[in-house]
Short mmCIF file of C-alpha atoms in Angstrom, two decimals:
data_model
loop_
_atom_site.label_atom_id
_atom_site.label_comp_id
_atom_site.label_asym_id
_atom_site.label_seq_id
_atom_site.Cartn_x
_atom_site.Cartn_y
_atom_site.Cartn_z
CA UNK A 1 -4.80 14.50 5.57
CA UNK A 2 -1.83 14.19 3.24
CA UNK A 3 1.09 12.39 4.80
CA UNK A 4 4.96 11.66 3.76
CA UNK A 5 6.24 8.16 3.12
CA UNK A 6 7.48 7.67 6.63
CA UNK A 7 4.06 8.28 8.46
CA UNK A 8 2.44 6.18 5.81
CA UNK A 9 4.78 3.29 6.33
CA UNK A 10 4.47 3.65 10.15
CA UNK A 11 0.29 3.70 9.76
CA UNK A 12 0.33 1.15 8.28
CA UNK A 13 2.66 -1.05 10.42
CA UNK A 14 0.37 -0.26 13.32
CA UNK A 15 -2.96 0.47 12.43
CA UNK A 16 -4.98 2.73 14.90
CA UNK A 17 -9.07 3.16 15.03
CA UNK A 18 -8.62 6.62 14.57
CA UNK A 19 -7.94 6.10 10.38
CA UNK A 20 -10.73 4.73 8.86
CA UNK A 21 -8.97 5.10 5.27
CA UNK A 22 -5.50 4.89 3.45
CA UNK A 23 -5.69 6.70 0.15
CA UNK A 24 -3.13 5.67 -2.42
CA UNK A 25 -3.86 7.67 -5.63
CA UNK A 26 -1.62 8.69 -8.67
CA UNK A 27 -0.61 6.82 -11.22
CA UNK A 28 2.23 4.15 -9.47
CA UNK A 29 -0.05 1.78 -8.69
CA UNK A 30 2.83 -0.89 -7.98
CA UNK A 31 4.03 1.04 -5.04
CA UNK A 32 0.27 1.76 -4.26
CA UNK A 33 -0.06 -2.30 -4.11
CA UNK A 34 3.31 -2.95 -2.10
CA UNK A 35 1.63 -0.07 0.81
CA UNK A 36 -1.22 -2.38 0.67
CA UNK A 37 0.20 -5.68 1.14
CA UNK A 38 2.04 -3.58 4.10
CA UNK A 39 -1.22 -2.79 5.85
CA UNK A 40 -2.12 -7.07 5.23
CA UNK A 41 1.45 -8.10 7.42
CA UNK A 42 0.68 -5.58 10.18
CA UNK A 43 -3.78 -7.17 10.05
CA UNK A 44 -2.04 -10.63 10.92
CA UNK A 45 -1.69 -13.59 8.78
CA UNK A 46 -5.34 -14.92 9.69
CA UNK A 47 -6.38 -11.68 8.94
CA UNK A 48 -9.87 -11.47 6.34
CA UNK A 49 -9.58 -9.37 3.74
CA UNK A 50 -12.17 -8.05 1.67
CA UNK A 51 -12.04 -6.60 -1.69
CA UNK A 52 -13.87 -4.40 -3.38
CA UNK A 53 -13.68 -2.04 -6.71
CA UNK A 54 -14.82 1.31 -7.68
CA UNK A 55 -17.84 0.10 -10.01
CA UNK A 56 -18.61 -2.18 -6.95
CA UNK A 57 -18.96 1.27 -4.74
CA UNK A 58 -20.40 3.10 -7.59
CA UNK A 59 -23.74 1.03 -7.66
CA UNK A 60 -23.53 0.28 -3.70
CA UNK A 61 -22.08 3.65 -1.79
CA UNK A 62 -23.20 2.26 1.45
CA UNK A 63 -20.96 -1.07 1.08
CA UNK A 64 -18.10 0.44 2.14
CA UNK A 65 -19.14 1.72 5.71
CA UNK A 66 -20.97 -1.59 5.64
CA UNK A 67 -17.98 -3.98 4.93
CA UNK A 68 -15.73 -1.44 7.51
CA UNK A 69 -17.86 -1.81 10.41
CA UNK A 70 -18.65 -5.45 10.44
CA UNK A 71 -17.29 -8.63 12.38
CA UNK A 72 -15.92 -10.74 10.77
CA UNK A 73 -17.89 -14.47 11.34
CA UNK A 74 -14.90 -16.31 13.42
CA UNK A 75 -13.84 -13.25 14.99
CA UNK A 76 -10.41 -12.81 13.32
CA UNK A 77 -8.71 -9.24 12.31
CA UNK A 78 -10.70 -7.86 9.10
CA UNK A 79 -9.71 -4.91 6.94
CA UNK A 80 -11.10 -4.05 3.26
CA UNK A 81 -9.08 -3.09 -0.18
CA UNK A 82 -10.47 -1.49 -2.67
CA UNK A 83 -8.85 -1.73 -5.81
CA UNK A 84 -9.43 0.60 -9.19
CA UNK A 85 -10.99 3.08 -7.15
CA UNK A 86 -11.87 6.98 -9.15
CA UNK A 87 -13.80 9.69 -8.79
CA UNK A 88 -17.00 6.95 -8.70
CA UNK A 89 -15.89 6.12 -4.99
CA UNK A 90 -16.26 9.76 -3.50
CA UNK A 91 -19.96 8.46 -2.36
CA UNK A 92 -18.76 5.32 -0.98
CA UNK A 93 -16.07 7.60 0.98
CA UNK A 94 -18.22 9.96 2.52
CA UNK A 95 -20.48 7.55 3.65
CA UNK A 96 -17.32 5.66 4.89
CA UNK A 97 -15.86 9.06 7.02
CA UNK A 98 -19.87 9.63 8.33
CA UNK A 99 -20.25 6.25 9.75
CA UNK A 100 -20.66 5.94 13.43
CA UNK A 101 -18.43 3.57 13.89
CA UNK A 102 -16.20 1.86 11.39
CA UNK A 103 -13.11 -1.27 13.26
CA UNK A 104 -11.96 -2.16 10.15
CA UNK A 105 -9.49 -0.16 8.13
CA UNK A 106 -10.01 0.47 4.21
CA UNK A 107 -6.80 1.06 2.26
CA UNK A 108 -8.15 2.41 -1.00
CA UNK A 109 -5.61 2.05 -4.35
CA UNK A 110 -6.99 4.67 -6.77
CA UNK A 111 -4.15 5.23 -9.79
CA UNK A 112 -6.25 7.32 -11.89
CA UNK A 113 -7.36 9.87 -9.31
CA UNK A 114 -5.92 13.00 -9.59
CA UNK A 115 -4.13 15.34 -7.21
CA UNK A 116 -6.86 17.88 -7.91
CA UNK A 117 -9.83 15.69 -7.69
CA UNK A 118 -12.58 16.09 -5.06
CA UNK A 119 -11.99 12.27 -3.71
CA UNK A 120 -8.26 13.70 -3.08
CA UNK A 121 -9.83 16.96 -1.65
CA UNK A 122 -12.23 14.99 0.06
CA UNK A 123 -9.38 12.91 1.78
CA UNK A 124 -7.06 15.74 2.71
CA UNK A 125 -9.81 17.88 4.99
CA UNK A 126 -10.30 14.22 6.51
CA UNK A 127 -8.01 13.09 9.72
CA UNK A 128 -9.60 10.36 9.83
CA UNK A 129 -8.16 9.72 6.03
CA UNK A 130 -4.61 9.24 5.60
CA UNK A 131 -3.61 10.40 2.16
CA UNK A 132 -0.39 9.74 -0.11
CA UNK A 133 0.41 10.37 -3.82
CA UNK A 134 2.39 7.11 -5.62
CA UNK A 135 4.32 8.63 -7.93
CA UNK A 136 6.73 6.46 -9.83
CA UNK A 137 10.58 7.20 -8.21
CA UNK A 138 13.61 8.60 -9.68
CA UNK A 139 16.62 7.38 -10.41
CA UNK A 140 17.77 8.26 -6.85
CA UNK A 141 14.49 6.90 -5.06
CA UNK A 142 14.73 3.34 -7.15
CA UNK A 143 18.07 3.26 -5.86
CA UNK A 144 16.83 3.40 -2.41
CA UNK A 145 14.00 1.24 -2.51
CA UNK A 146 16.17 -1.61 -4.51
CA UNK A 147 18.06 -1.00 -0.93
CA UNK A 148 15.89 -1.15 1.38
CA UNK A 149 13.96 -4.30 -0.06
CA UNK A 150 17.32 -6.25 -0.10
CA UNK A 151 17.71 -5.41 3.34
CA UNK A 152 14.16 -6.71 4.20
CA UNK A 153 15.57 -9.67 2.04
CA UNK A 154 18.92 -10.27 3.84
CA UNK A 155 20.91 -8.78 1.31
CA UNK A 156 23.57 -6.57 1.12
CA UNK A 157 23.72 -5.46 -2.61
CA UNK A 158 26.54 -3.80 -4.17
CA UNK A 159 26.17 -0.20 -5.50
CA UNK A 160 26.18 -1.45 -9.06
CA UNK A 161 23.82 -4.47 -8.09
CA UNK A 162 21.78 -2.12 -6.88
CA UNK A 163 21.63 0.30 -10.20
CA UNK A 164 20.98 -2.67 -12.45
CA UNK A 165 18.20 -4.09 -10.72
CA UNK A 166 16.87 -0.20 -10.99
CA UNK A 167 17.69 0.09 -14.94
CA UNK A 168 15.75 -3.41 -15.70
CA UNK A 169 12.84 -2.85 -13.87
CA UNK A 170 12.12 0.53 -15.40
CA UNK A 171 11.24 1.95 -11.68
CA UNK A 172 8.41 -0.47 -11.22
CA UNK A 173 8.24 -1.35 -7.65
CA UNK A 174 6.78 -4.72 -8.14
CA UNK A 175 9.71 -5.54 -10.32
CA UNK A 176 12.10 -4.73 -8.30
CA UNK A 177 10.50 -6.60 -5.14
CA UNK A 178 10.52 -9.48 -7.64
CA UNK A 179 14.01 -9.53 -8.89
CA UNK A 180 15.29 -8.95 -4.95
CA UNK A 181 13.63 -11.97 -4.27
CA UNK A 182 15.39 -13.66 -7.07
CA UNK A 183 19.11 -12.66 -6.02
CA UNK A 184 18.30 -13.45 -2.18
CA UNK A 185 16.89 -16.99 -3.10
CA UNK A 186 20.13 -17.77 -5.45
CA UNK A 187 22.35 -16.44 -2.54
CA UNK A 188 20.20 -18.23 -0.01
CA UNK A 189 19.87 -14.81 1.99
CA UNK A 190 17.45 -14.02 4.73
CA UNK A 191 17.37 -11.97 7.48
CA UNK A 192 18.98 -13.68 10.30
CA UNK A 193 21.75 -14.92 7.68
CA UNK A 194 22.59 -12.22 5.72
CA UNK A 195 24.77 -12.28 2.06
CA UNK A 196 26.37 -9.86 0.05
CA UNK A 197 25.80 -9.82 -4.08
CA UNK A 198 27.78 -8.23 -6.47
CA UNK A 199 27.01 -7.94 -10.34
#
């Protein structure tokens, strides 16, 4: 089923059985990558992950439901990312949704899917398939993810901290997340001590 950012995010936080799969198509695949690493802080730090790729599941459908529904061998939190995932992976997803039984969640980063394709369609009769389009923001939607990273970070940013760190990173999440981290170390912010930065 298609979802909003907020039901995403909260997914993801605290994942649930009942979601075998995260679909992150379209073509932002920096934001598609910072959901991910969100589903990896909620698995646990010992946490195994697996990765896979879309000519991986081309030549080996059934690896998917196979990688999902194992143990892992020291009984630690598991969960699988697939990475470059198209059209090639609808196989490896239906297999995945048919499964009996499948503990570990997939999150599946697919930036040249689109809206329109039958993996997408595939995902959206699904609700056992949690599906979001990563579209790179606007102007107005850098502005508040610059925010809400700092905050994450410690840092309270100015309004005109905030639009430069949008207009150099070209609304590429990743950069952004980057140069956050780079004003919060040189202000020696963190959460529990928190520091404002100007320009």
């Amino acid at each position: 089923m298609k979802v909003t950012e907020p039901r995403l995010t909260a997914a993801l936080d605290r994942p649930s059985a009942d979601v075998r799969l995260f679909l992150l198509y379209g073509p932002d695949e920096s934001t598609a990558m910072a959901h991910a690493a969100r589903l990896a802080r909620a698995m646990g730090q010992g946490a195994e992950r697996i990765d896979l790729d879309g000519p991986t599941l081309r030549g080996d459908p059934a690896r998917l439901s196979d990688e999902a529904s194992s143990l892992s061998l020291f009984g630690d939190a598991r969960y699988v990312r697939v990475t470059g995932a198209g059209e090639e992976s609808l196989d490896a997803v239906e297999a995945l949704l048919a499964a009996d039984q499948a503990g570990n969640p997939v999150v599946m980063i697919a930036p040249t899917v689109k809206a329109t394709g039958k993996l997408v369609k595939l995902a959206l009769t699904s609700d056992r398939v949690l599906a979001f389009a990563c579209y790179p923001p606007n102007a107005r939607d850098a502005a508040a993810v610059v925010s809400e990273l700092a905050r994450a970070q410690g840092l309270r940013l100015s309004p005109a901290a905030v639009q430069r760190i949008v207009r150099g990173s070209d609304g590429d999440r990743a950069v952004m997340a980057r140069e956050v981290e780079k004003v919060a170390l040189y202000c020696d912010a963190a959460p529990d001590r928190p520091r404002d930065a100007d320009e």
